[in-house]
Coordinates of C-alpha atoms in Angstrom, one line a residue:
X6 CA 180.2 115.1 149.2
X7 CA 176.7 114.3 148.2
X8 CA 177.4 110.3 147.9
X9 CA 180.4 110.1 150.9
X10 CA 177.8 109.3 153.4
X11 CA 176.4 106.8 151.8
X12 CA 179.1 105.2 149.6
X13 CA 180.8 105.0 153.9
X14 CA 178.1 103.6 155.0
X15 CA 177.4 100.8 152.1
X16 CA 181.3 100.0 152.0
X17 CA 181.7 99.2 155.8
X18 CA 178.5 97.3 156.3
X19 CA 179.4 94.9 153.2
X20 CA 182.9 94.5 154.7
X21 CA 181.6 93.9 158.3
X22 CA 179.4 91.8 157.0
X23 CA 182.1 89.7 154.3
X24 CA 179.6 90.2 151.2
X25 CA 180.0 91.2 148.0
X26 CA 179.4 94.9 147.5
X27 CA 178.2 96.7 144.4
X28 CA 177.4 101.0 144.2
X29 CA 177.6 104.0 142.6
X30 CA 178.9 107.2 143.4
X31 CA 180.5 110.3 142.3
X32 CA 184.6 110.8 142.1
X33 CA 186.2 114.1 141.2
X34 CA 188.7 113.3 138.5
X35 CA 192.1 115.3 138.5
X36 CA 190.8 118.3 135.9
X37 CA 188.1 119.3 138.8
X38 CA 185.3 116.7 137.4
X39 CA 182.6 115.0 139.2
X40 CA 182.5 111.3 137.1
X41 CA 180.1 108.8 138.1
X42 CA 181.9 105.3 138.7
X43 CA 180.4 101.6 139.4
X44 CA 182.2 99.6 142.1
X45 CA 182.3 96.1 141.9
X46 CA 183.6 94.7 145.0
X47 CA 184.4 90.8 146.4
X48 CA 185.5 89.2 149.2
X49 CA 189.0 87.7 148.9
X50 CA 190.2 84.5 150.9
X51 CA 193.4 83.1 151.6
X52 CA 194.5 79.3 151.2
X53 CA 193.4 78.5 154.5
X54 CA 190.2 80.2 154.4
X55 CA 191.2 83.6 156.4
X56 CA 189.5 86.8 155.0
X57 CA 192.1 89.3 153.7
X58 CA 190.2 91.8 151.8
X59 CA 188.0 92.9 148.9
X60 CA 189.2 92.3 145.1
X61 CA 187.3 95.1 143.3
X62 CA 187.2 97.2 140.3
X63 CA 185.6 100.7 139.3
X64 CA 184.2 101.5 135.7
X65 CA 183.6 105.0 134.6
X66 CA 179.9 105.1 133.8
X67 CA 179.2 108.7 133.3
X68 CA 178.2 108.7 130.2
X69 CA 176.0 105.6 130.5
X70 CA 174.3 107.4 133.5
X71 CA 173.6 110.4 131.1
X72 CA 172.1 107.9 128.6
X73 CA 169.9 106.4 130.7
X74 CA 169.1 109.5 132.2
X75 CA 168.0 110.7 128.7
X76 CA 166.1 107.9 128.0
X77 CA 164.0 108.3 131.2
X78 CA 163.4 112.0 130.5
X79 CA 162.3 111.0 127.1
X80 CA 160.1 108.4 128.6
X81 CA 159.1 110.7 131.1
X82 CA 158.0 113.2 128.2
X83 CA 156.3 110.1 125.9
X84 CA 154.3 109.5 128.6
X85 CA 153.1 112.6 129.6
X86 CA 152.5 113.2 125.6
X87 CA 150.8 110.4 125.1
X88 CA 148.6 110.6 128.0
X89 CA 147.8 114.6 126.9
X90 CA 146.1 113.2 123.8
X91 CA 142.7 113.0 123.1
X92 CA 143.8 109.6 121.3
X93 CA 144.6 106.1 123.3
X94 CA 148.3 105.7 122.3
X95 CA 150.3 102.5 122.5
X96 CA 153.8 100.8 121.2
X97 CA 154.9 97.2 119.8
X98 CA 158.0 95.9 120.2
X99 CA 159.5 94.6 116.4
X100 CA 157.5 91.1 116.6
X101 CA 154.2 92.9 117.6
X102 CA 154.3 92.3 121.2
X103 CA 152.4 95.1 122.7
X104 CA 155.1 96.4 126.0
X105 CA 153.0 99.9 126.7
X106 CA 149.3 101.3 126.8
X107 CA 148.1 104.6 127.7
X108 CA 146.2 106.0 130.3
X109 CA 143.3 106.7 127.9
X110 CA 143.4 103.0 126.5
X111 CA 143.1 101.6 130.1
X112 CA 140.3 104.2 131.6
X113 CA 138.3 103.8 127.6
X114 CA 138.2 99.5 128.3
X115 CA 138.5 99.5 132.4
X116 CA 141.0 96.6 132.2
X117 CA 144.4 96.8 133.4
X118 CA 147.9 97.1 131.7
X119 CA 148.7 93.7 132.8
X120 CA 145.7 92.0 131.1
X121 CA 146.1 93.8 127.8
X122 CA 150.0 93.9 127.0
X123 CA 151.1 91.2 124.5
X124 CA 148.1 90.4 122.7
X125 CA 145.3 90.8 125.0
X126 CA 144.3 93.8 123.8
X127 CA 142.5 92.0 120.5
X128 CA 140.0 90.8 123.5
X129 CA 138.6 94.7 123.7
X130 CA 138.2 94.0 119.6
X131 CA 134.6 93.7 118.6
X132 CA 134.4 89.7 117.4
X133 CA 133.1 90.9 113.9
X134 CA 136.1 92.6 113.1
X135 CA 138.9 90.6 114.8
X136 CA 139.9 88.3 112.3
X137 CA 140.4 91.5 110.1
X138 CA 142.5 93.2 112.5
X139 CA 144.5 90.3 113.2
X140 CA 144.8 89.5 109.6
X141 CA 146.1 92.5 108.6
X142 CA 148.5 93.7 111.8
X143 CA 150.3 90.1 111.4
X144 CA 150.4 91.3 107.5
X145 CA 152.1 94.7 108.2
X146 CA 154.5 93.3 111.0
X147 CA 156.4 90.8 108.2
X148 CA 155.8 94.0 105.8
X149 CA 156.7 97.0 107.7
X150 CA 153.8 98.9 105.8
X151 CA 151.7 101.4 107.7
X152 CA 149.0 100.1 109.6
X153 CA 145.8 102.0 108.8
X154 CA 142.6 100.1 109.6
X155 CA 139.3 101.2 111.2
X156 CA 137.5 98.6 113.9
X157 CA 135.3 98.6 116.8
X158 CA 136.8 98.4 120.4
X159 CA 134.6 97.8 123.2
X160 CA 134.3 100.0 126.3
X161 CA 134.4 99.6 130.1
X162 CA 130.2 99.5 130.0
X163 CA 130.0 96.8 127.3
X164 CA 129.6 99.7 124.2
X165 CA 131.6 99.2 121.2
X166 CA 132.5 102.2 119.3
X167 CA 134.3 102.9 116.5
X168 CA 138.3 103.9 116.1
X169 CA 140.2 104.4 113.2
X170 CA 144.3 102.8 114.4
X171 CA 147.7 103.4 112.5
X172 CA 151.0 102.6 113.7
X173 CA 154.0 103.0 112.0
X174 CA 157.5 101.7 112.7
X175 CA 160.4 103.2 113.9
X176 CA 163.9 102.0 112.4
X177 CA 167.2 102.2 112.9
X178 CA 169.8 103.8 110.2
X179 CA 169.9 100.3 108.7
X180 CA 166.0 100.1 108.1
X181 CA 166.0 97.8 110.6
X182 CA 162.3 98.2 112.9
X183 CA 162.9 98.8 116.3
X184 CA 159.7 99.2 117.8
X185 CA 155.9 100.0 116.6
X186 CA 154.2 103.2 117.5
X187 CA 150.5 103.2 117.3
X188 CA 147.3 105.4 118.2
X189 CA 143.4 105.1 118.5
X190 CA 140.9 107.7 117.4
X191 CA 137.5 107.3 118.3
X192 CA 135.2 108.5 114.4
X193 CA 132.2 107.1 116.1
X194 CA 130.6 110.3 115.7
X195 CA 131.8 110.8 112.3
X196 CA 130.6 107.3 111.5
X197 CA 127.4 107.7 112.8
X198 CA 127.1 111.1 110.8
X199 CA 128.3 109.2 108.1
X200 CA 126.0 106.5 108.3
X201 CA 122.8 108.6 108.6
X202 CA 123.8 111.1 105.6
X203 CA 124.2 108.1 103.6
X204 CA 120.6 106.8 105.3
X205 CA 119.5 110.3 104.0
X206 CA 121.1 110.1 100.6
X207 CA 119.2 106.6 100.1
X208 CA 115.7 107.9 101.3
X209 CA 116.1 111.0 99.2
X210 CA 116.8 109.2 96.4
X211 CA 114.3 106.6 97.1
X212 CA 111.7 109.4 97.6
X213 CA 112.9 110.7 94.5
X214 CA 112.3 107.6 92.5
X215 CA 108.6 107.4 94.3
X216 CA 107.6 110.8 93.1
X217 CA 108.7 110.2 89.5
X218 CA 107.1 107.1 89.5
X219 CA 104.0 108.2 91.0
X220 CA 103.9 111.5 88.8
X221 CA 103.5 109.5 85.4
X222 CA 100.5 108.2 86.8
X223 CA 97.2 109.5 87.3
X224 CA 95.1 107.1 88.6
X225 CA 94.5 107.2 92.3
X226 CA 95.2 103.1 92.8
X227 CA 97.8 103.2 90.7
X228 CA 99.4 105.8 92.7
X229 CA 99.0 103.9 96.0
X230 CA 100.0 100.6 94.1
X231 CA 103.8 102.3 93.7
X232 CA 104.6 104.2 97.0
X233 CA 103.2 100.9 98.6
X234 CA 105.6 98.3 96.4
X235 CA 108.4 100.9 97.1
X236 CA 108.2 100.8 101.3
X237 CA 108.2 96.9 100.8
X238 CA 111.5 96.8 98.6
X239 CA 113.3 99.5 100.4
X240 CA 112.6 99.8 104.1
X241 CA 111.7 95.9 104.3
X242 CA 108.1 97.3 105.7
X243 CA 106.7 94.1 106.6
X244 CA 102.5 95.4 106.6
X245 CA 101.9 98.8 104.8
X246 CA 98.2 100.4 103.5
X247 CA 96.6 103.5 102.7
X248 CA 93.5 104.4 103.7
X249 CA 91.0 107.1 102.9
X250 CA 89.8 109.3 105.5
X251 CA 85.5 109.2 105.5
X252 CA 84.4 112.7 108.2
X253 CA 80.6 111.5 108.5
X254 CA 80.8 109.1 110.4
X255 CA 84.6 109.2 111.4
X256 CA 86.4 106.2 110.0
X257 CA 89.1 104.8 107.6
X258 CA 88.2 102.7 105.0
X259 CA 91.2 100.5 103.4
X260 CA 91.9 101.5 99.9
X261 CA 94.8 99.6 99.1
X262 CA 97.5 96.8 100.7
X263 CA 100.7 96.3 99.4
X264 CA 101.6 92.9 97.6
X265 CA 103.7 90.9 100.1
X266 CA 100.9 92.6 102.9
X267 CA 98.1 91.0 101.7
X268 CA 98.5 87.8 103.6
X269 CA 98.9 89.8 106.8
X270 CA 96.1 91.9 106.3
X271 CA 93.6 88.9 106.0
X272 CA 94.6 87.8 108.8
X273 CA 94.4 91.0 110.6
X274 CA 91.0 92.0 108.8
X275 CA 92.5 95.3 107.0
X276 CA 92.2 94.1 103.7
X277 CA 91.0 96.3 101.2
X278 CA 87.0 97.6 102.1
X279 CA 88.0 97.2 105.6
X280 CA 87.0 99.8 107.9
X281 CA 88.4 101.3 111.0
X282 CA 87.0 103.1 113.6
X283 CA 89.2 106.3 114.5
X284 CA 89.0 107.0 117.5
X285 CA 88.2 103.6 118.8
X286 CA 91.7 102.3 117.4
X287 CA 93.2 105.2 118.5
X288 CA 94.6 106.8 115.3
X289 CA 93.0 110.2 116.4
X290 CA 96.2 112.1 115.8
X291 CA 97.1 110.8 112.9
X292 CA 94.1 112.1 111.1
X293 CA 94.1 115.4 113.2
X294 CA 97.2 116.1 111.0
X295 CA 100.1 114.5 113.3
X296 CA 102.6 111.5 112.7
X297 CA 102.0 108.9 114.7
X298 CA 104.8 106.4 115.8
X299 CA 104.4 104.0 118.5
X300 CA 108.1 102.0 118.9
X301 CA 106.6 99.2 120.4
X302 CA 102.8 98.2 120.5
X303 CA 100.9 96.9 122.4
X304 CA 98.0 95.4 122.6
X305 CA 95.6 98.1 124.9
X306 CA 93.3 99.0 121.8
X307 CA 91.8 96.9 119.1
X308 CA 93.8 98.3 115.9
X309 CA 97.1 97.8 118.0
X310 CA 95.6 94.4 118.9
X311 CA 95.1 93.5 115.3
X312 CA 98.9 94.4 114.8
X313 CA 100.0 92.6 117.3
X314 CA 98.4 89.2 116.5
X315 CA 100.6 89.5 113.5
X316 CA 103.6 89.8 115.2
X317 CA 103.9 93.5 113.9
X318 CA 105.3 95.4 117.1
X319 CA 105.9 98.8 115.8
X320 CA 104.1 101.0 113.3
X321 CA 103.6 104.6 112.0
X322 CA 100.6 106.1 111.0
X323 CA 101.4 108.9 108.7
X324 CA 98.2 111.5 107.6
X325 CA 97.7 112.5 104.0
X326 CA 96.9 116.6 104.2
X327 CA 95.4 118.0 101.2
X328 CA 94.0 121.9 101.2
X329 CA 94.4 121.7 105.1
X330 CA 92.3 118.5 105.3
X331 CA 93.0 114.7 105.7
X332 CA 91.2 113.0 103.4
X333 CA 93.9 109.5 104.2
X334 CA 96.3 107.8 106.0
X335 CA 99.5 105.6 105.5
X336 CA 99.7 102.9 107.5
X337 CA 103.3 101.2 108.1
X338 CA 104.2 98.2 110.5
X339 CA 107.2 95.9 111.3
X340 CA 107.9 93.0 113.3
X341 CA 110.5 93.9 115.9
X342 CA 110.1 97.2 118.2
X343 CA 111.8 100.3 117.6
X344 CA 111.9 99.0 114.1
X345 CA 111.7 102.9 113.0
X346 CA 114.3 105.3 113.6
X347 CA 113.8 109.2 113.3
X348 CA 114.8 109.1 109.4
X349 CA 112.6 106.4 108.6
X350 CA 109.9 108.8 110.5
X351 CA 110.9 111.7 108.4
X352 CA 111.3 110.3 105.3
X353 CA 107.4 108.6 106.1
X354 CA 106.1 111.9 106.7
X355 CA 108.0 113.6 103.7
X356 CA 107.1 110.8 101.5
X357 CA 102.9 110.9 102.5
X358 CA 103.6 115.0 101.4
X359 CA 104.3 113.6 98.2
X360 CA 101.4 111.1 98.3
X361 CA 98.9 113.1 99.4
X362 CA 99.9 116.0 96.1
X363 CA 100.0 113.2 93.6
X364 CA 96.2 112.0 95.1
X365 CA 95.2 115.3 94.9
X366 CA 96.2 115.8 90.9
X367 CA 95.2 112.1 90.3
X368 CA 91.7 113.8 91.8
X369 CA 92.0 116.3 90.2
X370 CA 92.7 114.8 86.9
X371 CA 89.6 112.7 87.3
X372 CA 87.3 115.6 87.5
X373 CA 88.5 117.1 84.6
X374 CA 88.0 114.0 82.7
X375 CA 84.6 114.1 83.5
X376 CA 84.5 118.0 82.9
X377 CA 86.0 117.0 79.5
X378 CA 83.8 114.3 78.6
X379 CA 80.4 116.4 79.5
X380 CA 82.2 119.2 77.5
X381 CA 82.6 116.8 74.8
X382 CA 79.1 115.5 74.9
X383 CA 77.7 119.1 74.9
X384 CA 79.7 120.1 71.9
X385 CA 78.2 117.0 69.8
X386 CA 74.8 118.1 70.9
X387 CA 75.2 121.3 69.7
X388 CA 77.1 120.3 66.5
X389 CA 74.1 118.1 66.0
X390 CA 71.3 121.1 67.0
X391 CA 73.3 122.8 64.0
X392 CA 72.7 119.7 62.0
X393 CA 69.3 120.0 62.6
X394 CA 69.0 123.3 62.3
X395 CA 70.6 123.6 58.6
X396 CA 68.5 120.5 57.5
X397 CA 65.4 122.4 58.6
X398 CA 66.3 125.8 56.6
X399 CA 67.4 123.7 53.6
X400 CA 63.7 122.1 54.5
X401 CA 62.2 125.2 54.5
X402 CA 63.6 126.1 51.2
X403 CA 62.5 123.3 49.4
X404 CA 58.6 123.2 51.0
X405 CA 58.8 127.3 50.0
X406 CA 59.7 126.5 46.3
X407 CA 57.2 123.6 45.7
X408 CA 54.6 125.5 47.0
X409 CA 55.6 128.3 44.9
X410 CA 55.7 125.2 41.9
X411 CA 51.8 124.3 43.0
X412 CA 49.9 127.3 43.9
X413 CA 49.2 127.8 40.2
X414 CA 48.7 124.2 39.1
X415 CA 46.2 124.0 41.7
X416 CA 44.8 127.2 40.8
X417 CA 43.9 126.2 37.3
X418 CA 42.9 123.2 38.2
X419 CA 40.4 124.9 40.5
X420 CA 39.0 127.1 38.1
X421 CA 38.9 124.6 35.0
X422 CA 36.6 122.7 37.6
X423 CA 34.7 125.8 38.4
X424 CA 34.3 127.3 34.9
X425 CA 34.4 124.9 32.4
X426 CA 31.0 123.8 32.1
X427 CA 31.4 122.0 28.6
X428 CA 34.1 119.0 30.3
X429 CA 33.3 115.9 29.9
X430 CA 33.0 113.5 32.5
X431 CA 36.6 111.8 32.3
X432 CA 37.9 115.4 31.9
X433 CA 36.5 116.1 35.3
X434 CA 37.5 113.2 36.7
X435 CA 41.2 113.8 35.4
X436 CA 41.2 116.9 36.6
X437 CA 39.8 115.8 40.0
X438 CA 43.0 113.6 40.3
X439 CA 45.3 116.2 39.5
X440 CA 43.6 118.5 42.3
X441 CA 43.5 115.6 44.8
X442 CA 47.6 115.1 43.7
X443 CA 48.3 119.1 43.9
X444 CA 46.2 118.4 47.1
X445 CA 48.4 115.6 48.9
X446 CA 51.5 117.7 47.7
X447 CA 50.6 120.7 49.5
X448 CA 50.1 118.5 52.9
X449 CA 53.4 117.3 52.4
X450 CA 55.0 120.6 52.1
X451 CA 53.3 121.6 55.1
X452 CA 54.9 118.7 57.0
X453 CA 58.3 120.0 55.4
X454 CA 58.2 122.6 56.8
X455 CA 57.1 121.9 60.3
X456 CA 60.1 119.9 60.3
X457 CA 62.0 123.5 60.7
X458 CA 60.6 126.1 63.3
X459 CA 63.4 128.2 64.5
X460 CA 61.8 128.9 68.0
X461 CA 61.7 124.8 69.1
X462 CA 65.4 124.4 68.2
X463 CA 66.7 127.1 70.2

């Protein structure tokens, strides 16, 4: 009842009309059952051209009908899957031929179906990765492997992000493929996490390397020579110098430049005994304390202008803080603007933390060198008071006991000259000699033992 109307009304206009008729429609078999049949149905002409009727046939088509039927539900329910993914989902017939995209592939690159199917969807590849992709998709079609690749796609604004693809084929019970069923998921955050942890990883270990380096040394230049050679290897610093902080008058003074730097910094004038005037040059904050990072310089103030000459266009100026003062500042530049990202920043101000304790101990290390030495030279003048002192008592000793030797000699001698009245001349004389001996003995026992007097010493 459903398909008399029609089935009447398609019948009789095709026979009114003498054309070929062709329709489907319902017919109740003899059990009771509704079977869908396809009627063929063509004119028929007699020898002399008169129209007598229709030569036709009817097929039973009911299960065909259910097939198909099936197969539109279940591409009915593919595409509402596919587009209720986060993912852009897509199919290849066996050769690679791509017959379907999904919503989400055509919104994500703002093209339509049309322009993509086949292989006009490796346009949307980024060029650096589309030899790979093509490579390695014509590899897997003659393979029937698993495609698994990650690649770059570019977006409706002109934005390439990043998307890791697999496909695998679907067979038939003879392992035969039939057809290719892939899907897109965007990992650009996860690459871009990726990316900067492994940026992190690099700079920790970098830093890492810088402090051991620095920590086996303990002069001050020598410390600034390292962390300055390791920003020119490893972060491709194109100008980099530390300079010490001076409060009265507020300035920098360059301390030292980095070896490939020192080209630059003659031209500039920042080579090393160069001043700078703070807050002229604007580096106020820096030695206030604060990072300073200008992505792209210009060339308003004369330090900037000196940069700029160069063809440096971005810089950071990173403060060295020791016991709550800056006593210097790290200065690092590059040709090309935004030549810093936030890491680089980080790792800058984590790395002048390092710099600044390792100037502080170098310092430090100096003073109590000098502590050391004056220690040292006040131990050997005490060592040699001691000397001294010992010499004199042993002095002392020896004047006491040779006076205690002459006293009597002279004595004698004294009274022999006073008493004897019967000596002869020569006798006197002798004796007179032997006084004047006794005499010159004394004196020089007397000197002895001036050479010790216990009060002077101390």
């Amino acid at each position: 009842p459903a398909d008399f109307d029609r089935t009447h009304d398609t019948y009789h206009a095709a026979f009114d009309a003498r054309r070929p008729n062709e329709m489907e429609y319902r017919l109740q078999r003899d059990d009771g059952a509704w079977r869908w049949l396809l009627e063929r149905a063509t004119p028929h002409y007699g020898p002399g051209g008169d129209f007598i009727g229709y030569i036709g046939t009817c097929i039973d088509i009911t299960e065909h009908r259910e097939t198909v039927e099936q197969l539109r539900e279940s591409r009915a329910r593919f595409k509402t899957l596919a587009e209720s993914l986060p993912q852009m989902i897509w199919t290849c017939l066996r050769d690679g031929y791509c017959d379907y995209l999904s919503r989400q592939w055509l919104d994500y690159t703002g093209r339509s179906e049309a322009q993509q199917l086949g292989g006009g969807w490796l346009e949307q590849v980024h060029p650096d990765d589309r030899a790979t992709v093509q490579m390695e998709w014509a590899r897997v079609i003659g393979s029937g492997d698993t495609f698994d690749l990650s690649f770059r796609i570019r977006r409706f604004d002109g934005v390439y992000r990043w998307f890791k693809t697999r496909a695998v084929p679907l067979r038939d019970p003879a392992g035969r493929i039939l057809k290719w069923f892939g899907s897109n998921t965007d990992i650009e955050d996860f690459v871009t996490s990726e990316r900067k942890l492994k940026v992190q990883l690099e700079r920790m270990h970098l830093l890492d390397r810088t402090t051991q380096a620095i920590g086996a040394h303990q002069d001050l230049r020598k410390v600034f020579e390292i962390v300055l050679r390791s920003l020119e290897e490893n972060l491709g610093i194109d100008f980099a110098c530390l300079c010490l902080h001076q409060a009265d008058p507020e300035s920098l003074t360059v301390h030292s430049v980095g070896d490939r730097s020192r080209d630059i910094a003659a031209r500039i004038g920042m080579s090393e005994g160069a001043h700078l005037e703070v807050e002229r040059d604007g580096l106020g904050r820096s030695v206030s304390g604060q990072l300073l990072y200008e992505p792209v310089i210009t060339g308003a103030r004369p330090f900037t202008s000196r940069l700029a000459g160069a063809g440096l266009t971005s810089f950071v100026a990173a403060p060295l803080l020791g016991e709550s003062e800056v006593f210097g500042v790290l200065i690092v530049a590059k040709q090309g603007t935004e030549g810093f990202s936030s890491d680089d920043c980080e790792f800058l101000r984590q790395l002048s933390g390092h710099v600044a304790l390792a100037a502080q101990q170098a310092r430090l290390y100096g003073a109590l060198q000098a502590a050391y030495q004056d220690l040292r030279q006040t131990q050997q003048t005490v060592m040699q008071q001691e000397r001294l002192r010992a010499l004199g008592q042993i002095a002392s000793g020896i004047a006491h006991d040779i006076n205690n030797a002459l006293s009597p000699a002279s004595l004698y001698a004294q009274s022999m000259l006073e008493q004897e009245q019967h000596l002869s001349e020569r006798s006197r004389e002798q004796l007179g000699v032997i006084q004047q001996a006794i005499d010159d003995g004394s004196r020089t026992v007397q000197r002895m033992g001036a050479f010790y007097l216990p009060g002077e010493l101390e």
